Short mmCIF file of C-alpha atoms in Angstrom, two decimals:
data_model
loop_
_atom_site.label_atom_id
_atom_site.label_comp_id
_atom_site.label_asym_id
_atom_site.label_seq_id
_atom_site.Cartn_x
_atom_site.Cartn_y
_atom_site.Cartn_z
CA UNK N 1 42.34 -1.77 -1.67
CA UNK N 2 40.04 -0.20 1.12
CA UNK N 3 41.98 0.69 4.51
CA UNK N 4 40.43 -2.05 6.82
CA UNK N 5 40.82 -2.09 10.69
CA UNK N 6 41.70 -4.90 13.05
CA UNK N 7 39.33 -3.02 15.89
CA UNK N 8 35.58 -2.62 16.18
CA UNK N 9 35.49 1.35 14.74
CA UNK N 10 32.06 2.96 14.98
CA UNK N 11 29.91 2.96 11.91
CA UNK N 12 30.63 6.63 10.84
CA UNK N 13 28.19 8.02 7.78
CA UNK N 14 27.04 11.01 6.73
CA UNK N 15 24.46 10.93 9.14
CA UNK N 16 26.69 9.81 11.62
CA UNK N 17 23.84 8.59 14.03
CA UNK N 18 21.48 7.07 11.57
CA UNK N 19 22.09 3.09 12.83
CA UNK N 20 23.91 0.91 15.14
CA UNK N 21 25.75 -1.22 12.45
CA UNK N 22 29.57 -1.94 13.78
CA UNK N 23 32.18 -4.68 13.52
CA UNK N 24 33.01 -7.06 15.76
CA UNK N 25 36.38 -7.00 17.48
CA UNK N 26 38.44 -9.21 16.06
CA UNK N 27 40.97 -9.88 18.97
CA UNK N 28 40.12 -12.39 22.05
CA UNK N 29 38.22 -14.61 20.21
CA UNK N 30 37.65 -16.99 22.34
CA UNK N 31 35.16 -19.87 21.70
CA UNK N 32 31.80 -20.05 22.95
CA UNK N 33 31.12 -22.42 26.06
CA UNK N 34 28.14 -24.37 24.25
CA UNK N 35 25.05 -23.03 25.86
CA UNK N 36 21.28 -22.09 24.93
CA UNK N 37 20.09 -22.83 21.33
CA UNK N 38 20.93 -20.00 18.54
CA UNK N 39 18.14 -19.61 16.40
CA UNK N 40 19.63 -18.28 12.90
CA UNK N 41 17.52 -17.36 9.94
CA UNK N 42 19.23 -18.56 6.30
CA UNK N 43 17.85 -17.49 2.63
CA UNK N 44 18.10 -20.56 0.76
CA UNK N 45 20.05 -18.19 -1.74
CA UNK N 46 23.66 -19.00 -3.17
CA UNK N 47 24.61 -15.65 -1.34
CA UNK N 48 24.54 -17.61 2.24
CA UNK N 49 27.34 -20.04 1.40
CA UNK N 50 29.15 -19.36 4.60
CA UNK N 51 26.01 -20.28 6.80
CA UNK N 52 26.00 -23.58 4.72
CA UNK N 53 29.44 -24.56 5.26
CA UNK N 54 29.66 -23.67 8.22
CA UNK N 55 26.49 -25.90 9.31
CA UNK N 56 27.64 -28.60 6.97
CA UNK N 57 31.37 -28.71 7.57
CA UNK N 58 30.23 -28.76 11.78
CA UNK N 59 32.49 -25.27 12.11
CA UNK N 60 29.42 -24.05 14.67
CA UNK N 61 29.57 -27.07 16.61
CA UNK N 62 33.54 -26.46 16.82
CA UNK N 63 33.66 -23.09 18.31
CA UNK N 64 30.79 -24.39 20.76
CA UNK N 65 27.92 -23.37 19.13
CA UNK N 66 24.41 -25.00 18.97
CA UNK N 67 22.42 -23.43 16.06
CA UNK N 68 19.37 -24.27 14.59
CA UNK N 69 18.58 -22.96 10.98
CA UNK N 70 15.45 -21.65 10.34
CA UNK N 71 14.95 -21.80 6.29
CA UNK N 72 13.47 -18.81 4.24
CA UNK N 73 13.37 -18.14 0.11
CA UNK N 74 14.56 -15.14 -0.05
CA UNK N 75 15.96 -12.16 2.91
CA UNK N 76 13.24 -10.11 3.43
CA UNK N 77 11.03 -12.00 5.67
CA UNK N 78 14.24 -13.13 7.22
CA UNK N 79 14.96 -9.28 7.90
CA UNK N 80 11.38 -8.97 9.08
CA UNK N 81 12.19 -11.86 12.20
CA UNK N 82 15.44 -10.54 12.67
CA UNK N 83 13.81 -7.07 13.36
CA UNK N 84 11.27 -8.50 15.78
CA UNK N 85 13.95 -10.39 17.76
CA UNK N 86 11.59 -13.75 16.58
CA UNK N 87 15.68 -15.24 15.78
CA UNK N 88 19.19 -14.09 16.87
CA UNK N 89 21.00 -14.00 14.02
CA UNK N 90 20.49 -14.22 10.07
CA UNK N 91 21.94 -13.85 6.68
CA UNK N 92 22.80 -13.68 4.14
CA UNK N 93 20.66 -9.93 3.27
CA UNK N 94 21.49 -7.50 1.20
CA UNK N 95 22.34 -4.09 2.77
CA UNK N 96 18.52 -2.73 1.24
CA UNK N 97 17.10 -5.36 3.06
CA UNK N 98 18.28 -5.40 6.42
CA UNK N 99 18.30 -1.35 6.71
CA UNK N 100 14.97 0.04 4.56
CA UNK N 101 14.69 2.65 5.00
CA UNK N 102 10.76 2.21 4.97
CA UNK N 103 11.18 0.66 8.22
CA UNK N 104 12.75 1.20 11.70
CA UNK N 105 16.15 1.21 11.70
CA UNK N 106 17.65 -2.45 12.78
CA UNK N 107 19.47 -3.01 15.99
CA UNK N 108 22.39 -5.08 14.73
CA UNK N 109 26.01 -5.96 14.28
CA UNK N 110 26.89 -6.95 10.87
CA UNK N 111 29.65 -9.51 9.98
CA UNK N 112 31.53 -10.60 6.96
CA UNK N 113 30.67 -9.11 3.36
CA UNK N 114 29.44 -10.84 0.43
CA UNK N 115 30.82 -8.61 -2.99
CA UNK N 116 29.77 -8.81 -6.41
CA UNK N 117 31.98 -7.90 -9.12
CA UNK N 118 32.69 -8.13 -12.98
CA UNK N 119 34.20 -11.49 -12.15
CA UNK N 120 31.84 -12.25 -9.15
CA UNK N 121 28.24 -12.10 -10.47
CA UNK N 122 25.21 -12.54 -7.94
CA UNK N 123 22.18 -10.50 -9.56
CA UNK N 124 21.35 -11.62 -12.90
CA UNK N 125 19.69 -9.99 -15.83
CA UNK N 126 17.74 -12.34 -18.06
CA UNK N 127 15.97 -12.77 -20.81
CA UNK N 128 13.92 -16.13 -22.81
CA UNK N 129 16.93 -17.41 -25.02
CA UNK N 130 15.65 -17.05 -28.16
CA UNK N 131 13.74 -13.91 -27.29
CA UNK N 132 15.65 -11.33 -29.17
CA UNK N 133 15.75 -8.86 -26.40
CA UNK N 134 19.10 -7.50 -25.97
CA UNK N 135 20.16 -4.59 -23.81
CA UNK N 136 17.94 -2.56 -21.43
CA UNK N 137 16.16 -0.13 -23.34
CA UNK N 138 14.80 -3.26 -25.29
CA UNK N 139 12.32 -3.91 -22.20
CA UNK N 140 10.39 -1.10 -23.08
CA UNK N 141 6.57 -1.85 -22.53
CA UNK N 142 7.73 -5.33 -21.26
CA UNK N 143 7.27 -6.79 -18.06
CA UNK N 144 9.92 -7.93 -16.00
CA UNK N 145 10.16 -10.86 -13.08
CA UNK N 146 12.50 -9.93 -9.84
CA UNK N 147 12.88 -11.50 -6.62
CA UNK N 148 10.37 -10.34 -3.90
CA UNK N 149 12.69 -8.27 -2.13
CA UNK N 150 13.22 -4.34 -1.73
CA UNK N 151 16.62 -4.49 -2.55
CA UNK N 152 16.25 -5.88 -6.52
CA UNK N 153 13.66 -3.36 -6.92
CA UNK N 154 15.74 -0.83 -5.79
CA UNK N 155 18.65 -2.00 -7.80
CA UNK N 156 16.33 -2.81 -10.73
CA UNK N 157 14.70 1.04 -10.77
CA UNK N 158 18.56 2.08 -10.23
CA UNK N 159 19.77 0.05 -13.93
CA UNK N 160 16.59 1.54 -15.94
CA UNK N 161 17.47 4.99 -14.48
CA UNK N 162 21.23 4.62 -15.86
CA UNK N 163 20.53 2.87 -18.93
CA UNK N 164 17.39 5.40 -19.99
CA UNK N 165 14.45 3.71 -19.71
CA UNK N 166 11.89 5.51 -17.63
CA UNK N 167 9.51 3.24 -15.36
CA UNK N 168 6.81 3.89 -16.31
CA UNK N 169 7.71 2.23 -19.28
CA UNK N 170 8.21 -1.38 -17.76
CA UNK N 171 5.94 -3.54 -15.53
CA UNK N 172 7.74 -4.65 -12.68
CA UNK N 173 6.10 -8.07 -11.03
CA UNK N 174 7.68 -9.72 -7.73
CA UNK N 175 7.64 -13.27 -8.51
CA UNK N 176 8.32 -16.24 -6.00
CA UNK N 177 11.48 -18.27 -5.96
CA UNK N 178 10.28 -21.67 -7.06
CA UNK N 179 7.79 -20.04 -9.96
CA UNK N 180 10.53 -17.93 -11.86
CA UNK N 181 12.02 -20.18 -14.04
CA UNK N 182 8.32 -21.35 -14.77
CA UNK N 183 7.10 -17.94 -15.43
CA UNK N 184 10.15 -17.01 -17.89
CA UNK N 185 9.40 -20.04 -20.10
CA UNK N 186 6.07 -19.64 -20.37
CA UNK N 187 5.59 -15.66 -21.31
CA UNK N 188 4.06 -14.79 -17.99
CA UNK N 189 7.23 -12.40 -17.70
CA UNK N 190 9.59 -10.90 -20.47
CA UNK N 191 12.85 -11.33 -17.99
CA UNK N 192 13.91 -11.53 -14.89
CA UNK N 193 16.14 -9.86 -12.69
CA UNK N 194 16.98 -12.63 -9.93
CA UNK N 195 19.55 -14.39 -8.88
CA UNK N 196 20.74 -18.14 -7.75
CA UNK N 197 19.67 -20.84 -7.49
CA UNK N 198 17.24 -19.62 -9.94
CA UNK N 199 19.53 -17.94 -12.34
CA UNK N 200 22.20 -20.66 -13.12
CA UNK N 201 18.96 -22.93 -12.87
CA UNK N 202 17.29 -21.15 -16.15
CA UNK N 203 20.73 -20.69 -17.90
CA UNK N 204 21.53 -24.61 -17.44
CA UNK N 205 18.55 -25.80 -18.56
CA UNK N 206 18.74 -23.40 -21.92
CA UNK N 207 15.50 -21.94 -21.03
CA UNK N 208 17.45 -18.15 -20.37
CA UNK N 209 20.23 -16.13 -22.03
CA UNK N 210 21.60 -12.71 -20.55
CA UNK N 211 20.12 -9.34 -21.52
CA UNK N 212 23.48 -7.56 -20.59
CA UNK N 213 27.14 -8.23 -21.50
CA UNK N 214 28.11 -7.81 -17.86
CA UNK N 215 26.57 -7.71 -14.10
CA UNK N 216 24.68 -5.02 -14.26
CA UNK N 217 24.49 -3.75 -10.63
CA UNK N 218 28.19 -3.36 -9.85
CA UNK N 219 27.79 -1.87 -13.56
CA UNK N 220 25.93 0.84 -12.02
CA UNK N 221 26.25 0.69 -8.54
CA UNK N 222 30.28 0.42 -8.63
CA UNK N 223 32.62 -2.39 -8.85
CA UNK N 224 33.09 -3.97 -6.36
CA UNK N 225 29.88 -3.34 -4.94
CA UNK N 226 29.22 -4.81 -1.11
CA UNK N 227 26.17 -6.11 -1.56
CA UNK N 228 25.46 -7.65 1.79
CA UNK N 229 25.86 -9.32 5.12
CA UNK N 230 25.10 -11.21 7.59
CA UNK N 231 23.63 -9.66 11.02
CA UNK N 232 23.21 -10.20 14.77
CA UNK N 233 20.65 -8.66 17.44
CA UNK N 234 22.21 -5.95 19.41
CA UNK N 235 20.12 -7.96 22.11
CA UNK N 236 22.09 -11.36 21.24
CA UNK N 237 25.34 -9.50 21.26
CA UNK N 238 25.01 -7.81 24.36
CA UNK N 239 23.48 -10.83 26.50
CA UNK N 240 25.64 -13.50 25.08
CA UNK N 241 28.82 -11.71 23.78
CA UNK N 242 31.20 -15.17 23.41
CA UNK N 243 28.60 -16.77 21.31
CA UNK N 244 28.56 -13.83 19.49
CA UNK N 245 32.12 -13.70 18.96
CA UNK N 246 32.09 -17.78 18.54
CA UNK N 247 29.51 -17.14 15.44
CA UNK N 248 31.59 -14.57 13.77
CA UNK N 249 34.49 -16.77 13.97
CA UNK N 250 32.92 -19.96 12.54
CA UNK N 251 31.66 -17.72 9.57
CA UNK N 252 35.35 -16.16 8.66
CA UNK N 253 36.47 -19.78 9.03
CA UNK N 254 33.48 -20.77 6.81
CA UNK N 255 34.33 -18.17 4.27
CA UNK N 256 38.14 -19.39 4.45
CA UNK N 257 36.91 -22.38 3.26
CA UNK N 258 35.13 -20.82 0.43
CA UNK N 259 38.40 -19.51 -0.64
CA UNK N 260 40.52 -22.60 -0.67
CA UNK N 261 37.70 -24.85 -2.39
CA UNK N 262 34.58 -23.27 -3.91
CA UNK N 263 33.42 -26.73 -4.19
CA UNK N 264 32.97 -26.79 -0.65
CA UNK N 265 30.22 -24.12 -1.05
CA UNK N 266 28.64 -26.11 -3.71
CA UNK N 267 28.10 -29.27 -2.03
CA UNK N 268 27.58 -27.42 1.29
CA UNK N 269 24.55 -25.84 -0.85
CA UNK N 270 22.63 -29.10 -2.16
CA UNK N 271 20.99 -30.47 0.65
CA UNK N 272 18.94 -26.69 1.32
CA UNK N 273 17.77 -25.75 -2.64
CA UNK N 274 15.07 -27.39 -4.04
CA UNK N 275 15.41 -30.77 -5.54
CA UNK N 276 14.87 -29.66 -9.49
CA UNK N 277 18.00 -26.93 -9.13
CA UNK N 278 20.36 -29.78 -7.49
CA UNK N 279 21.77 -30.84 -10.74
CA UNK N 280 23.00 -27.22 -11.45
CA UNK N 281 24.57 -26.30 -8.31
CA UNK N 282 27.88 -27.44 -9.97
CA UNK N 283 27.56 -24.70 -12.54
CA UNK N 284 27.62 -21.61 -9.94
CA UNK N 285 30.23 -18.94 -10.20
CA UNK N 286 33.33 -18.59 -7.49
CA UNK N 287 31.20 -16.16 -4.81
CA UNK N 288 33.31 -13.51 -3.31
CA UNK N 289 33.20 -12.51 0.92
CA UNK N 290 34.83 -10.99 3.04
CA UNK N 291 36.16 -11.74 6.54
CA UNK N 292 34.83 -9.87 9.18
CA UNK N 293 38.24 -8.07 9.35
CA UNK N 294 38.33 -7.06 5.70
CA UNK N 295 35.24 -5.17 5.85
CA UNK N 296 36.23 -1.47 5.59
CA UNK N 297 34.58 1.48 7.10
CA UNK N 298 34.69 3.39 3.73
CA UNK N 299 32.85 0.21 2.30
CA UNK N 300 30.07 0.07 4.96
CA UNK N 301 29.43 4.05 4.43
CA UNK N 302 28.75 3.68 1.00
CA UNK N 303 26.56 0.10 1.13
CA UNK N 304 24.02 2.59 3.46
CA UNK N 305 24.13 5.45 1.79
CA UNK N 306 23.03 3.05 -1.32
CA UNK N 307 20.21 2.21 0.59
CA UNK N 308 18.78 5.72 1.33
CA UNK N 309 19.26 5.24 4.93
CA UNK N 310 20.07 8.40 5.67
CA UNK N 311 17.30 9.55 7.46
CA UNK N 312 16.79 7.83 10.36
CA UNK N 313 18.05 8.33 13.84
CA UNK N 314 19.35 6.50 16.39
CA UNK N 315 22.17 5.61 18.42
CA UNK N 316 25.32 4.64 17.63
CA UNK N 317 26.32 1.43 20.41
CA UNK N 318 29.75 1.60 21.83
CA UNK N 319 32.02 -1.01 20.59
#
């Protein structure tokens, strides 16, 4: 088990100034004294359980909140509003999202953890049931479907790397949410390297099979892999520090929740997926997050380096 740390410690990495990511202090939590409208971005992915039950089961409106959800498919345009300060909070994003290291480095404080493990999967590799393709190195000259985001292309060129098939050998093709399962079934892509609703989706409906005996990313990327978060403006934290506090809190309740009941998650879930993957919610896997005060130091060090975000500067905010 990771040492974790009941204060806010600095984000310390190998490039100890490259971004302002820190934890929350977990003491004084006091609720929020309901005040201006939060605008938080949610990908309508399985990974933002927490922001669903905590909208659904009222836990903002309990510690004083008054949100508004702003809906997107998948985390990166999310990260792009975030970024611009166009919303004040938004997750879930994995860590290659939020800090791409393409881009300017984020002003944010991250909360809670979502993990994915052997016994935890959130990235799936598949393949057309029926297809014969089995194992990596069988998608040589084949073309494979991911979710438009730069984190499953960076995870994706990471698994061909381990496993031995060179690039250049594959076509990679970002393919929208709602046209994946579509797109398997028909031949317009060989697999796809996605992840819920869609996945559980194409496996439910027999349209998919795995190409892999296990997850493949904490396969390669180590198990258990942190692979992501949900943030907060540095702006929103500084001007309005006990709604920032008061949203932390309603999250690690949320994620309590999760714990107790995963069927809380599940029906939490169905009113924000699209109507045709409703019937298959009930077929997702136990998810696996972490409290705001279980997220390590150690752990956040390594989901950066991950990233490549190593090279850019800037200041690390006081706690």
């Amino acid at each position: 088990m990771p040492r974790t740390s009941s204060r806010a410690p600095r984000v310390t990495m190998s490039c100890r100034a490259a971004f302002v990511v820190l934890l929350f202090m977990v003491a004084c939590s006091k609720s929020a004294t309901k005040g201006e409208r939060i605008m938080i971005g949610v990908s309508t992915l399985r990974i933002s359980l927490p922001v669903f039950v905590a909208a659904e089961q009222g836990l903002f409106a309990k510690h004083g909140l008054d949100v508004e959800l702003r809906r997107f498919d998948t985390a990166q345009p999310l990260a792009v509003e975030l970024a611009a300060g166009r919303i004040d909070a938004g997750g879930y994003l994995a860590f290659p999202i939020l800090f791409d290291p393409s881009g300017p480095p984020p002003r944010v404080r991250v909360v809670t953890a979502i993990v994915e493990d052997a016994t935890h999967p959130i990235s799936y590799f598949l393949v057309r049931k029926g297809s014969g393709l089995r194992g990596v190195a069988s998608l040589a000259g084949r073309t494979i479907g991911i979710l438009p985001t730069v984190a499953y292309r960076r995870w994706l060129e990471a698994i061909l790397r381990h496993d031995g098939l060179a690039l250049e050998k594959v076509t990679i093709l970002p393919v929208a949410p709602p046209l994946e399962i579509d797109s398997l079934a028909g031949g317009g892509v060989d697999a796809l390297f996605t992840g819920d609703p869609m996945a559980t989706a194409a496996l439910a409906r027999g349209v998919a099979e795995p190409l892999t005996d296990s997850p493949d990313v904490p396969r390669v990327l180590g198990d258990p892999f942190l692979f992501g978060t949900f943030a907060i403006t540095e702006d929103f934290v500084s001007k309005r520090p006990a709604q920032a506090r008061a949203l932390r809190d309603a999250l690690d309740e949320a994620i309590g929740m999760l714990a107790e009941s995963p069927e809380v998650g599940r029906a939490a879930m169905a009113p924000y997926v699209r109507e045709s993957e409703r019937p298959f919610i009930e077929h997702y896997p136990a998810a696996r997050y972490l409290r705001s005060s279980e997220v390590s130091i150690a752990q956040l060090d390594r989901a950066l380096e991950l990233c490549g975000a190593t090279s850019k500067g800037a200041d690390i905010a006081p706690p």
